[in-house]
mmCIF file of C-alpha atoms and ligand atoms in Angstrom:
data_model
loop_
_atom_site.group_PDB
_atom_site.id
_atom_site.type_symbol
_atom_site.label_atom_id
_atom_site.label_comp_id
_atom_site.label_asym_id
_atom_site.label_seq_id
_atom_site.Cartn_x
_atom_site.Cartn_y
_atom_site.Cartn_z
ATOM 1 C CA MET A 1 13.035 -9.832 7.995
ATOM 2 C CA ARG A 2 15.319 -6.813 7.948
ATOM 3 C CA ILE A 3 13.964 -3.251 7.898
ATOM 4 C CA LEU A 4 15.924 -0.081 7.185
ATOM 5 C CA ILE A 5 14.565 3.008 8.971
ATOM 6 C CA VAL A 6 15.464 6.305 7.295
ATOM 7 C CA GLU A 7 14.545 9.160 9.618
ATOM 8 C CA ASP A 8 16.512 12.240 10.736
ATOM 9 C CA ASP A 9 14.434 12.876 13.882
ATOM 10 C CA ALA A 10 16.232 10.769 16.514
ATOM 11 C CA ARG A 11 13.163 10.567 18.749
ATOM 12 C CA ILE A 12 10.955 9.114 16.008
ATOM 13 C CA ARG A 13 13.785 6.870 14.803
ATOM 14 C CA HIS A 14 14.189 5.355 18.270
ATOM 15 C CA TYR A 15 10.455 4.863 18.593
ATOM 16 C CA LEU A 16 10.323 3.065 15.222
ATOM 17 C CA GLN A 17 13.366 1.011 16.150
ATOM 18 C CA ALA A 18 11.773 -0.064 19.448
ATOM 19 C CA VAL A 19 8.418 -0.964 17.899
ATOM 20 C CA LEU A 20 9.886 -2.915 15.007
ATOM 21 C CA SER A 21 12.538 -4.804 16.922
ATOM 22 C CA SER A 22 10.064 -5.816 19.628
ATOM 23 C CA SER A 23 7.954 -7.288 16.803
ATOM 24 C CA GLY A 24 10.887 -9.448 15.776
ATOM 25 C CA TYR A 25 12.278 -7.432 12.861
ATOM 26 C CA ASP A 26 15.978 -6.923 12.423
ATOM 27 C CA VAL A 27 16.373 -3.127 12.290
ATOM 28 C CA LEU A 28 18.946 -0.886 10.590
ATOM 29 C CA GLU A 29 18.949 2.893 10.952
ATOM 30 C CA ALA A 30 20.017 5.789 8.743
ATOM 31 C CA ALA A 31 19.616 9.465 9.699
ATOM 32 C CA ASN A 32 20.039 10.937 6.203
ATOM 33 C CA GLY A 33 19.619 10.121 2.543
ATOM 34 C CA HIS A 34 23.286 9.539 1.860
ATOM 35 C CA ASN A 35 23.585 6.847 4.553
ATOM 36 C CA ALA A 36 20.240 5.414 3.524
ATOM 37 C CA LEU A 37 21.460 4.703 0.001
ATOM 38 C CA SER A 38 24.716 3.121 1.105
ATOM 39 C CA MET A 39 23.024 0.991 3.782
ATOM 40 C CA ALA A 40 20.315 -0.126 1.376
ATOM 41 C CA ALA A 41 22.982 -1.177 -1.127
ATOM 42 C CA GLN A 42 25.136 -2.883 1.478
ATOM 43 C CA HIS A 43 22.455 -4.758 3.447
ATOM 44 C CA ASP A 44 19.608 -5.184 0.948
ATOM 45 C CA PRO A 45 16.869 -4.812 3.596
ATOM 46 C CA ASP A 46 13.479 -6.515 3.021
ATOM 47 C CA LEU A 47 11.718 -3.188 3.506
ATOM 48 C CA ILE A 48 12.646 0.491 3.706
ATOM 49 C CA LEU A 49 10.714 2.846 5.971
ATOM 50 C CA LEU A 50 11.454 6.294 4.602
ATOM 51 C CA ASP A 51 10.772 9.727 6.068
ATOM 52 C CA LEU A 52 10.166 12.145 3.182
ATOM 53 C CA GLY A 53 11.625 15.164 4.994
ATOM 54 C CA LEU A 54 15.365 14.506 5.185
ATOM 55 C CA PRO A 55 18.068 17.133 5.712
ATOM 56 C CA ASP A 56 20.349 16.254 2.799
ATOM 57 C CA ARG A 57 18.157 14.815 0.047
ATOM 58 C CA ASP A 58 14.667 15.102 -1.251
ATOM 59 C CA GLY A 59 12.691 11.993 -0.256
ATOM 60 C CA GLN A 60 11.045 11.744 -3.693
ATOM 61 C CA GLU A 61 14.451 11.769 -5.347
ATOM 62 C CA LEU A 62 15.635 9.085 -2.934
ATOM 63 C CA ILE A 63 12.711 6.849 -3.960
ATOM 64 C CA ARG A 64 13.664 7.256 -7.604
ATOM 65 C CA SER A 65 17.313 6.394 -6.859
ATOM 66 C CA LEU A 66 16.312 3.296 -4.904
ATOM 67 C CA ARG A 67 13.880 2.201 -7.598
ATOM 68 C CA GLY A 68 16.719 2.369 -10.087
ATOM 69 C CA TRP A 69 18.070 -0.882 -8.671
ATOM 70 C CA THR A 70 15.794 -2.383 -5.997
ATOM 71 C CA GLN A 71 12.191 -3.561 -5.968
ATOM 72 C CA ARG A 72 12.121 -3.975 -2.182
ATOM 73 C CA PRO A 73 9.004 -2.427 -0.609
ATOM 74 C CA ILE A 74 9.258 1.219 0.455
ATOM 75 C CA VAL A 75 6.828 2.628 3.047
ATOM 76 C CA VAL A 76 6.909 6.395 3.293
ATOM 77 C CA VAL A 77 6.467 8.357 6.520
ATOM 78 C CA SER A 78 4.746 11.633 5.797
ATOM 79 C CA ALA A 79 3.178 14.570 7.606
ATOM 80 C CA ARG A 80 -0.584 14.942 7.852
ATOM 81 C CA GLY A 81 -2.111 17.073 5.129
ATOM 82 C CA HIS A 82 0.638 16.386 2.618
ATOM 83 C CA GLU A 83 -1.563 14.326 0.300
ATOM 84 C CA GLN A 84 0.239 15.459 -2.853
ATOM 85 C CA ASP A 85 3.552 14.226 -1.428
ATOM 86 C CA LYS A 86 2.021 10.830 -0.722
ATOM 87 C CA VAL A 87 0.564 10.520 -4.204
ATOM 88 C CA MET A 88 3.893 11.545 -5.739
ATOM 89 C CA ALA A 89 5.787 9.031 -3.580
ATOM 90 C CA LEU A 90 3.371 6.204 -4.435
ATOM 91 C CA ASP A 91 3.400 6.986 -8.142
ATOM 92 C CA GLY A 92 7.193 7.281 -7.944
ATOM 93 C CA GLY A 93 7.490 3.709 -6.710
ATOM 94 C CA ALA A 94 6.759 3.703 -2.960
ATOM 95 C CA ASP A 95 4.384 0.950 -1.815
ATOM 96 C CA ASP A 96 2.489 2.687 0.952
ATOM 97 C CA TYR A 97 2.670 5.395 3.589
ATOM 98 C CA VAL A 98 1.953 6.099 7.218
ATOM 99 C CA THR A 99 0.940 9.557 8.349
ATOM 100 C CA LYS A 100 2.552 11.176 11.405
ATOM 101 C CA PRO A 101 1.491 10.829 14.159
ATOM 102 C CA PHE A 102 0.733 7.148 13.677
ATOM 103 C CA GLY A 103 -0.099 4.353 16.084
ATOM 104 C CA THR A 104 1.930 1.195 16.594
ATOM 105 C CA GLU A 105 -0.782 -1.083 15.233
ATOM 106 C CA GLU A 106 -1.203 0.968 12.083
ATOM 107 C CA LEU A 107 2.550 1.005 11.464
ATOM 108 C CA LEU A 108 2.864 -2.757 11.907
ATOM 109 C CA ALA A 109 -0.122 -3.419 9.637
ATOM 110 C CA ARG A 110 1.403 -1.269 6.859
ATOM 111 C CA VAL A 111 4.752 -3.020 7.242
ATOM 112 C CA ARG A 112 3.168 -6.485 7.075
ATOM 113 C CA ALA A 113 1.107 -5.598 3.994
ATOM 114 C CA ALA A 114 4.130 -4.107 2.214
ATOM 115 C CA LEU A 115 6.316 -7.122 3.018
ATOM 116 C CA ARG A 116 3.596 -9.395 1.642
ATOM 117 C CA SER A 117 3.267 -7.457 -1.596
ATOM 118 C CA GLY A 118 7.084 -7.469 -1.877
ATOM 119 C CA ARG A 119 7.126 -11.253 -1.714
ATOM 120 C CA TYR A 120 4.260 -11.420 -4.182
ATOM 121 C CA ARG A 121 6.219 -9.229 -6.593
ATOM 122 C CA GLU A 122 9.317 -11.376 -6.407
ATOM 123 C CA GLY A 123 7.406 -14.618 -6.751
ATOM 124 C CA ALA A 124 9.642 -16.126 -4.063
ATOM 125 C CA PRO A 125 8.955 -19.687 -2.891
ATOM 126 C CA GLY A 126 5.956 -19.823 -0.583
ATOM 127 C CA ALA A 127 4.693 -16.620 -2.146
ATOM 128 C CA ALA A 128 2.297 -18.417 -4.439
ATOM 129 C CA ARG A 129 -0.245 -16.005 -5.786
ATOM 130 C CA ARG A 130 -3.059 -15.893 -3.357
ATOM 131 C CA GLU A 131 -6.134 -17.256 -5.120
ATOM 132 C CA THR A 132 -8.702 -16.664 -2.430
ATOM 133 C CA PHE A 133 -9.268 -13.705 -0.178
ATOM 134 C CA LYS A 134 -11.468 -13.339 2.868
ATOM 135 C CA ALA A 135 -12.148 -10.350 5.095
ATOM 136 C CA GLY A 136 -15.233 -10.486 7.312
ATOM 137 C CA GLY A 137 -18.186 -11.435 5.112
ATOM 138 C CA LEU A 138 -16.345 -10.669 1.875
ATOM 139 C CA GLU A 139 -14.881 -13.599 -0.063
ATOM 140 C CA ILE A 140 -13.087 -13.339 -3.391
ATOM 141 C CA ASP A 141 -12.052 -16.328 -5.472
ATOM 142 C CA LEU A 142 -9.532 -14.890 -7.927
ATOM 143 C CA ALA A 143 -9.156 -18.121 -9.891
ATOM 144 C CA ARG A 144 -12.883 -18.461 -10.551
ATOM 145 C CA ARG A 145 -13.593 -14.709 -10.529
ATOM 146 C CA VAL A 146 -16.343 -15.097 -7.962
ATOM 147 C CA VAL A 147 -17.148 -12.478 -5.324
ATOM 148 C CA LYS A 148 -19.407 -13.356 -2.403
ATOM 149 C CA VAL A 149 -20.766 -11.329 0.472
ATOM 150 C CA ASP A 150 -22.088 -13.246 3.474
ATOM 151 C CA GLY A 151 -22.092 -16.389 1.321
ATOM 152 C CA GLN A 152 -24.164 -14.822 -1.477
ATOM 153 C CA PRO A 153 -22.598 -14.360 -4.943
ATOM 154 C CA VAL A 154 -22.452 -10.726 -6.065
ATOM 155 C CA HIS A 155 -22.690 -9.764 -9.711
ATOM 156 C CA LEU A 156 -20.046 -7.246 -10.714
ATOM 157 C CA THR A 157 -19.468 -5.793 -14.178
ATOM 158 C CA GLN A 158 -16.114 -6.557 -15.782
ATOM 159 C CA ASN A 159 -14.554 -3.249 -14.728
ATOM 160 C CA GLU A 160 -15.997 -3.475 -11.232
ATOM 161 C CA TYR A 161 -14.477 -6.940 -10.890
ATOM 162 C CA LYS A 162 -11.102 -5.705 -12.192
ATOM 163 C CA ILE A 163 -11.105 -2.928 -9.596
ATOM 164 C CA VAL A 164 -11.985 -5.306 -6.756
ATOM 165 C CA ALA A 165 -9.399 -7.891 -7.877
ATOM 166 C CA LEU A 166 -6.671 -5.232 -8.172
ATOM 167 C CA LEU A 167 -7.346 -3.920 -4.663
ATOM 168 C CA CYS A 168 -7.533 -7.479 -3.380
ATOM 169 C CA ARG A 169 -4.096 -8.363 -4.791
ATOM 170 C CA HIS A 170 -2.710 -5.380 -2.884
ATOM 171 C CA ALA A 171 -4.931 -5.821 0.187
ATOM 172 C CA GLY A 172 -3.752 -3.687 3.090
ATOM 173 C CA SER A 173 -1.894 -1.245 0.802
ATOM 174 C CA VAL A 174 -3.194 1.988 -0.656
ATOM 175 C CA LEU A 175 -3.448 2.301 -4.446
ATOM 176 C CA THR A 176 -3.473 5.754 -6.044
ATOM 177 C CA TYR A 177 -6.227 6.821 -8.451
ATOM 178 C CA ASP A 178 -3.665 7.158 -11.211
ATOM 179 C CA PHE A 179 -2.205 3.670 -10.641
ATOM 180 C CA MET A 180 -5.686 2.126 -10.619
ATOM 181 C CA ILE A 181 -6.837 3.909 -13.764
ATOM 182 C CA LYS A 182 -3.700 2.838 -15.638
ATOM 183 C CA SER A 183 -4.033 -0.750 -14.409
ATOM 184 C CA ILE A 184 -7.706 -1.051 -15.389
ATOM 185 C CA TRP A 185 -8.021 1.112 -18.486
ATOM 186 C CA GLY A 186 -4.447 0.912 -19.783
ATOM 187 C CA PRO A 187 -1.405 3.216 -19.707
ATOM 188 C CA TYR A 188 -2.872 5.655 -22.233
ATOM 189 C CA ALA A 189 -6.237 5.959 -20.548
ATOM 190 C CA THR A 190 -7.573 9.470 -20.665
ATOM 191 C CA CYS A 191 -10.294 8.970 -18.070
ATOM 192 C CA ASP A 192 -10.077 10.842 -14.784
ATOM 193 C CA ALA A 193 -10.725 9.794 -11.195
ATOM 194 C CA GLN A 194 -14.448 10.477 -11.679
ATOM 195 C CA ILE A 195 -15.004 7.203 -13.560
ATOM 196 C CA LEU A 196 -13.250 5.379 -10.736
ATOM 197 C CA ARG A 197 -15.502 7.060 -8.168
ATOM 198 C CA VAL A 198 -18.603 6.081 -10.139
ATOM 199 C CA ASN A 199 -17.463 2.461 -10.333
ATOM 200 C CA MET A 200 -16.546 2.479 -6.646
ATOM 201 C CA GLY A 201 -20.011 3.800 -5.772
ATOM 202 C CA ASN A 202 -21.554 0.864 -7.631
ATOM 203 C CA ILE A 203 -19.164 -1.655 -6.081
ATOM 204 C CA ARG A 204 -19.944 -0.369 -2.593
ATOM 205 C CA ARG A 205 -23.671 -0.629 -3.138
ATOM 206 C CA LYS A 206 -23.098 -4.286 -4.056
ATOM 207 C CA ILE A 207 -20.605 -5.384 -1.412
ATOM 208 C CA GLU A 208 -20.883 -3.061 1.581
ATOM 209 C CA ARG A 209 -23.587 -3.282 4.227
ATOM 210 C CA GLU A 210 -23.451 0.518 4.639
ATOM 211 C CA PRO A 211 -22.041 1.998 1.410
ATOM 212 C CA SER A 212 -21.387 5.353 3.099
ATOM 213 C CA TYR A 213 -19.398 3.670 5.883
ATOM 214 C CA PRO A 214 -17.411 1.092 3.898
ATOM 215 C CA GLU A 215 -15.736 -1.693 5.848
ATOM 216 C CA TYR A 216 -13.988 -3.522 2.983
ATOM 217 C CA ILE A 217 -12.706 -0.842 0.609
ATOM 218 C CA VAL A 218 -11.846 2.415 2.321
ATOM 219 C CA THR A 219 -11.188 5.792 0.726
ATOM 220 C CA GLU A 220 -7.855 7.442 1.511
ATOM 221 C CA ILE A 221 -8.949 11.008 0.873
ATOM 222 C CA GLY A 222 -6.912 12.778 -1.788
ATOM 223 C CA VAL A 223 -4.799 9.659 -2.426
ATOM 224 C CA GLY A 224 -6.736 6.558 -3.465
ATOM 225 C CA TYR A 225 -8.367 3.385 -2.150
ATOM 226 C CA ARG A 226 -7.323 0.577 0.160
ATOM 227 C CA MET A 227 -8.787 -2.898 0.603
ATOM 228 C CA VAL A 228 -8.628 -4.059 4.220
ATOM 229 C CA GLU A 229 -6.112 -6.771 5.105
ATOM 230 C CA GLY A 230 -7.399 -10.290 4.544
ATOM 231 C CA GLU A 231 -7.651 -12.929 7.251
HETATM 232 CA CA1 LIG B 301 12.281 14.459 8.952
#
């Protein structure tokens, strides 16, 4: 698997390079947006790790340019507190983000999840749609539409099930409120994030041991929700 790192800060770029290559990834580096685009076109990396604050080009604009011709996963590197930037990047076609400063484990988990969803999107061989999901006591059978917690079936309404199944198909990646609303209620949905929060409250009461400290579906404040990685 080949990863293109786009980061102008040499210190961070070297750190990312070291972490990713010691995990067995083949790493390419670009220090600005111009080189990023030409390297992406030339080498077609399996994933692009993109810093939003580049000297020569706006990161959001770079995502749009890349999405004009490639569906490869893009994971954005963003500063803490810049929630609006993350939402914009995700809705503009990025797959996920990591917030600076981030730990090695978190970075590798995001990269793995994004590579998985990239394979899922392409329908490549061996990327058969995952029909069952398991994380701790939570089990989801997507073919039979059955959700179990600690072996006990849980009754979810149709919308609650759609929300859980959507998060499950993107397990490990964050989904924005806007993306979820459009996926569940359609592209012309006029409902706001409140209806999603209400549904999520009900889902958590049904699947979480401690609904206020969720272990399966976590809230990414100001951005959206994330289902934990499956086993
Ligand atoms: Ca930067």
